[in-house]
Coordinates of C-alpha atoms in Angstrom, one line a residue:
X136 CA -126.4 -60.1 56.9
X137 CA -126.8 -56.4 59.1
X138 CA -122.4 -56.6 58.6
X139 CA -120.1 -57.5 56.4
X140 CA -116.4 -56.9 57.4
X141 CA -113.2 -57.4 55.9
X142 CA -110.0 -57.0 56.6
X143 CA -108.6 -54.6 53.3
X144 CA -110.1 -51.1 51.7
X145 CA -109.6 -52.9 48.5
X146 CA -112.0 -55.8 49.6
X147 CA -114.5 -53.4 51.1
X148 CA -114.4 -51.5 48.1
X149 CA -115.2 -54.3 46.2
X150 CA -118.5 -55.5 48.8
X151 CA -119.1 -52.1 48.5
X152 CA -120.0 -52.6 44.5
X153 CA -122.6 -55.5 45.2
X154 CA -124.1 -54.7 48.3
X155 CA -125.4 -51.8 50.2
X156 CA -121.8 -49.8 51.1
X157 CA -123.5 -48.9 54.6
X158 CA -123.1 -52.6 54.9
X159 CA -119.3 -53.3 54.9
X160 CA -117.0 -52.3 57.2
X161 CA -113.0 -52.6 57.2
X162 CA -111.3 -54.0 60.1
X163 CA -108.0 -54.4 59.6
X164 CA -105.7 -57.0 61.3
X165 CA -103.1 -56.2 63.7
X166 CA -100.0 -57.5 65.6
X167 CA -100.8 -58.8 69.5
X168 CA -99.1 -56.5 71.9
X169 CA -99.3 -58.9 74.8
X170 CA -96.9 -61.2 72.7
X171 CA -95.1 -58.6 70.6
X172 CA -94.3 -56.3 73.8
X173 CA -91.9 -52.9 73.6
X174 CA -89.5 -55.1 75.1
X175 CA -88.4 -57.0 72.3
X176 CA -87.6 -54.1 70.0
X177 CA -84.2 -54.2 72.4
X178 CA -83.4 -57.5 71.8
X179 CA -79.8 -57.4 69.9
X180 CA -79.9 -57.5 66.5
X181 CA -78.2 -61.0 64.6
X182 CA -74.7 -60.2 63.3
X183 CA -75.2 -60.6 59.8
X184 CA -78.4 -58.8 58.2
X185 CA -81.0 -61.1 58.2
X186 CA -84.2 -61.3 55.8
X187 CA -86.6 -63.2 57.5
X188 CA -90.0 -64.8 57.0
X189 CA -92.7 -66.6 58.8
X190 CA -95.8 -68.7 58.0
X191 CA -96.6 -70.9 55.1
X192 CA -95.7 -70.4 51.4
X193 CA -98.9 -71.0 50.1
X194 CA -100.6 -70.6 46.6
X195 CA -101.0 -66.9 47.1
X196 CA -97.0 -66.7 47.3
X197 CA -94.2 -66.4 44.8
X198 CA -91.9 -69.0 45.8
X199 CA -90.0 -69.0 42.7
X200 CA -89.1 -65.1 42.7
X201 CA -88.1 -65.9 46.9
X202 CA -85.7 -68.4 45.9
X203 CA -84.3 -66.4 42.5
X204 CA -83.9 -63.8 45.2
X205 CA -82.2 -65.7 47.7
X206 CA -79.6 -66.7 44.6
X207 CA -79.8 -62.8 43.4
X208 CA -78.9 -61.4 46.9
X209 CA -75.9 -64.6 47.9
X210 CA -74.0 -63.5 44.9
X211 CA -74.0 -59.8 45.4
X212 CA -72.9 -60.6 49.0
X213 CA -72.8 -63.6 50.7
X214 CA -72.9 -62.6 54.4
X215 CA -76.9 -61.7 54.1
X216 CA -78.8 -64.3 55.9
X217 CA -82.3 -66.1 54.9
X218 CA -84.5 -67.6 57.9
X219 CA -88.0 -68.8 57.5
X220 CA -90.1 -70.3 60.2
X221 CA -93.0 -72.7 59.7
X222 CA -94.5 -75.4 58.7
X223 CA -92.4 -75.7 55.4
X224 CA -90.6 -78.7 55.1
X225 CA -91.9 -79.7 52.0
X226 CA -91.2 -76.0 50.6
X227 CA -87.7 -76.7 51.7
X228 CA -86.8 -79.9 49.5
X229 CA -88.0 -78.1 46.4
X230 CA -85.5 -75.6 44.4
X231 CA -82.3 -73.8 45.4
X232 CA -82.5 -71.8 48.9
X233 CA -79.2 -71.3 48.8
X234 CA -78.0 -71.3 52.6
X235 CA -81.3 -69.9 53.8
X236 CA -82.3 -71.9 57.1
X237 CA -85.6 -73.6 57.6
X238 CA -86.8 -73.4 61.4
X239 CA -89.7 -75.2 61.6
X240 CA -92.6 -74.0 63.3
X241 CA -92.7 -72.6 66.7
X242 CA -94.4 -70.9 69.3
X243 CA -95.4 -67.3 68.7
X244 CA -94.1 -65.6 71.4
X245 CA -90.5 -67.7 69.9
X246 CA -91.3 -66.1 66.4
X247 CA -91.8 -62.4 67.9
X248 CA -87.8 -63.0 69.3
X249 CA -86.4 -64.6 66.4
X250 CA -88.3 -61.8 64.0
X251 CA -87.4 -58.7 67.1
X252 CA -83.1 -60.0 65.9
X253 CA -83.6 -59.5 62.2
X254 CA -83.2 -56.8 60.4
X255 CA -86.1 -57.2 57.1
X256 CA -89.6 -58.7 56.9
X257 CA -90.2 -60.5 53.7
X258 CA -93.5 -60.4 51.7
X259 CA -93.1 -61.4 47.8
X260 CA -96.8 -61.9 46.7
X261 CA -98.1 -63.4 43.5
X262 CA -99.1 -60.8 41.2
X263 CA -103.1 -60.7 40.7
X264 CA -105.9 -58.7 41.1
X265 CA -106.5 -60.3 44.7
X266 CA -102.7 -59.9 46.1
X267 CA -102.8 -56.3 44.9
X268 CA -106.1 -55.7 47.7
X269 CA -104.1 -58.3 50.2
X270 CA -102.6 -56.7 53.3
X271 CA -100.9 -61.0 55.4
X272 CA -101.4 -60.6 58.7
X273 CA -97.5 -61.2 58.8
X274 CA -96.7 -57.8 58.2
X275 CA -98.3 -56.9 61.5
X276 CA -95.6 -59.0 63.1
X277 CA -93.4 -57.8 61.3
X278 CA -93.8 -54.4 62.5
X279 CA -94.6 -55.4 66.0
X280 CA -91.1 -56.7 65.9
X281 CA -90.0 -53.3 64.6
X282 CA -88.7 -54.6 61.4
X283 CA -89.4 -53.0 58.0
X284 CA -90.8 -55.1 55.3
X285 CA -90.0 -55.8 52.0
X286 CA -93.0 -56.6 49.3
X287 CA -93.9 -57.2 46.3
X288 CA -96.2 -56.8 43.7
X289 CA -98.2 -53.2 44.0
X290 CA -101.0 -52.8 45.9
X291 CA -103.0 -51.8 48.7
X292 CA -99.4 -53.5 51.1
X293 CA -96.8 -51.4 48.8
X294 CA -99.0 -48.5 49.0
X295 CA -99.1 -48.3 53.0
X296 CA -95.0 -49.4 53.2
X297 CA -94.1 -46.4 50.7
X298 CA -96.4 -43.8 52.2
X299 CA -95.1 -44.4 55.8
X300 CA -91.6 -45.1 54.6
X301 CA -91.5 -48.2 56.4
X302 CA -89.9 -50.7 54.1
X303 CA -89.0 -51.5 50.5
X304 CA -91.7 -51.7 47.5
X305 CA -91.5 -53.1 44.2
X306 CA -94.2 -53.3 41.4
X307 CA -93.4 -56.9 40.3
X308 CA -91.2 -59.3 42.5
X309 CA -87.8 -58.1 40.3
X310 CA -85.3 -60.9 42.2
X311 CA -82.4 -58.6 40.9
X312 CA -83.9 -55.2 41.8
X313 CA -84.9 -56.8 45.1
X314 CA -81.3 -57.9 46.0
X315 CA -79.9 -54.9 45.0
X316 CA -82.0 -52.8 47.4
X317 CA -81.5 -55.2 50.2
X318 CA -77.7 -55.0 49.7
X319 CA -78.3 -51.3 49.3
X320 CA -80.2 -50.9 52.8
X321 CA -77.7 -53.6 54.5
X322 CA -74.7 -50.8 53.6
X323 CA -76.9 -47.6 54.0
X324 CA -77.3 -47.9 58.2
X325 CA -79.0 -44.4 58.0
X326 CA -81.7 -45.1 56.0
X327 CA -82.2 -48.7 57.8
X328 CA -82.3 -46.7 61.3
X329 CA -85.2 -44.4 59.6
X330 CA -87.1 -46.5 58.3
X331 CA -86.8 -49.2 62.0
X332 CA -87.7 -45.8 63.9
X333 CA -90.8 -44.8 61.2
X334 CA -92.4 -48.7 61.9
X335 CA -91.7 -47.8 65.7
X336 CA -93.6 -44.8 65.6
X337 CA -96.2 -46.6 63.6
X338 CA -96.7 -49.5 66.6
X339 CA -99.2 -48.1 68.2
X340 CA -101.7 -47.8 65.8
X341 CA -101.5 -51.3 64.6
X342 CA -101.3 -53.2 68.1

């Protein structure tokens, strides 16, 4: 091959190491601004503060921390709402969501509404060598929604959220510390209207 591309610096890096490092290139993802246009960002935000996430809950995933989470955050206060959207029926039957709600799939100009009225992107990765270099094209809807994201474990994601201050990181998925810090951010509208202004200013760059 005259290319290889990726999509991370972590798996370039890696190319890098066994090919010819003129030979990789990273490209990274990004969120479609004909779909995710400025005017959604003014769409009314849901009444309760809502953790959303979309896609499949695949093998790469830490279901079991999402749902301990889900349980974590309902007992520290019960008006914080769950949605997922996507195929994940069969994710749904399995373990205790709590009162999350399950919206199926849908188109994706319905997922760049429903994600433009929440209030948190969710990302809880397994913890391996491969999720630490893993950067779900999620995130970039997430941000092309305007939302800040929350993630889990460290990595090449955690590392671009902290240094733009553009969500909340965590170096394992801890379902306590996690709840706490989105109670934490629900109650601190200051540093939620920051951190939603930083991801706006980011935009931009990542459409």
């Amino acid at each position: 091959a005259r290319l290889i591309s990726t999509v991370t610096q972590g798996l370039t890096k890696d190319l890098g190491e066994i090919v010819d490092k003129g030979k990789v290139e990273c490209f990274p993802n990004g969120f479609d601004g004909k779909v995710f246009t400025e005017d959604i960002l003014n769409r009314p935000k849901r009444e309760s503060f809502t953790v959303v996430y979309h896609g499949r809950l695949g093998r790469f995933y830490d279901v079991e921390a999402f749902q301990a989470l889900i349980s974590a955050t309902e007992r520290l206060d019960a008006s914080i709402r769950f949605l997922f959207a996507g195929d994940l029926e069969q994710v749904s039957k399995k373990g205790d969501w709590g009162k999350s709600e399950f919206l199926g799939e849908m188109s994706l100009s319905r997922i760049a509404n429903l994600l433009a009225e929440c209030h948190l992107g969710a990302c809880i990765l397994k913890k391996t060598d491969a999720m630490s270099k893993a950067f779900p094209a999620k995130v970039y809807e997430y941000f092309g929604a305007g939302l800040p994201v929350l993630a889990s474990p460290e990595g090449e994601l955690g590392t671009f959220l902290s240094k733009r201050d553009v969500g909340l990181t965590f170096p394992q998925a801890d379902p306590e510390a996690m709840a706490k810090a989105i109670v934490d951010l629900k109650n601190d509208s200051e540093k939620w209207q920051r951190m939603a202004a930083n991801v706006r200013d980011l935009r931009p760059s990542l459409d």
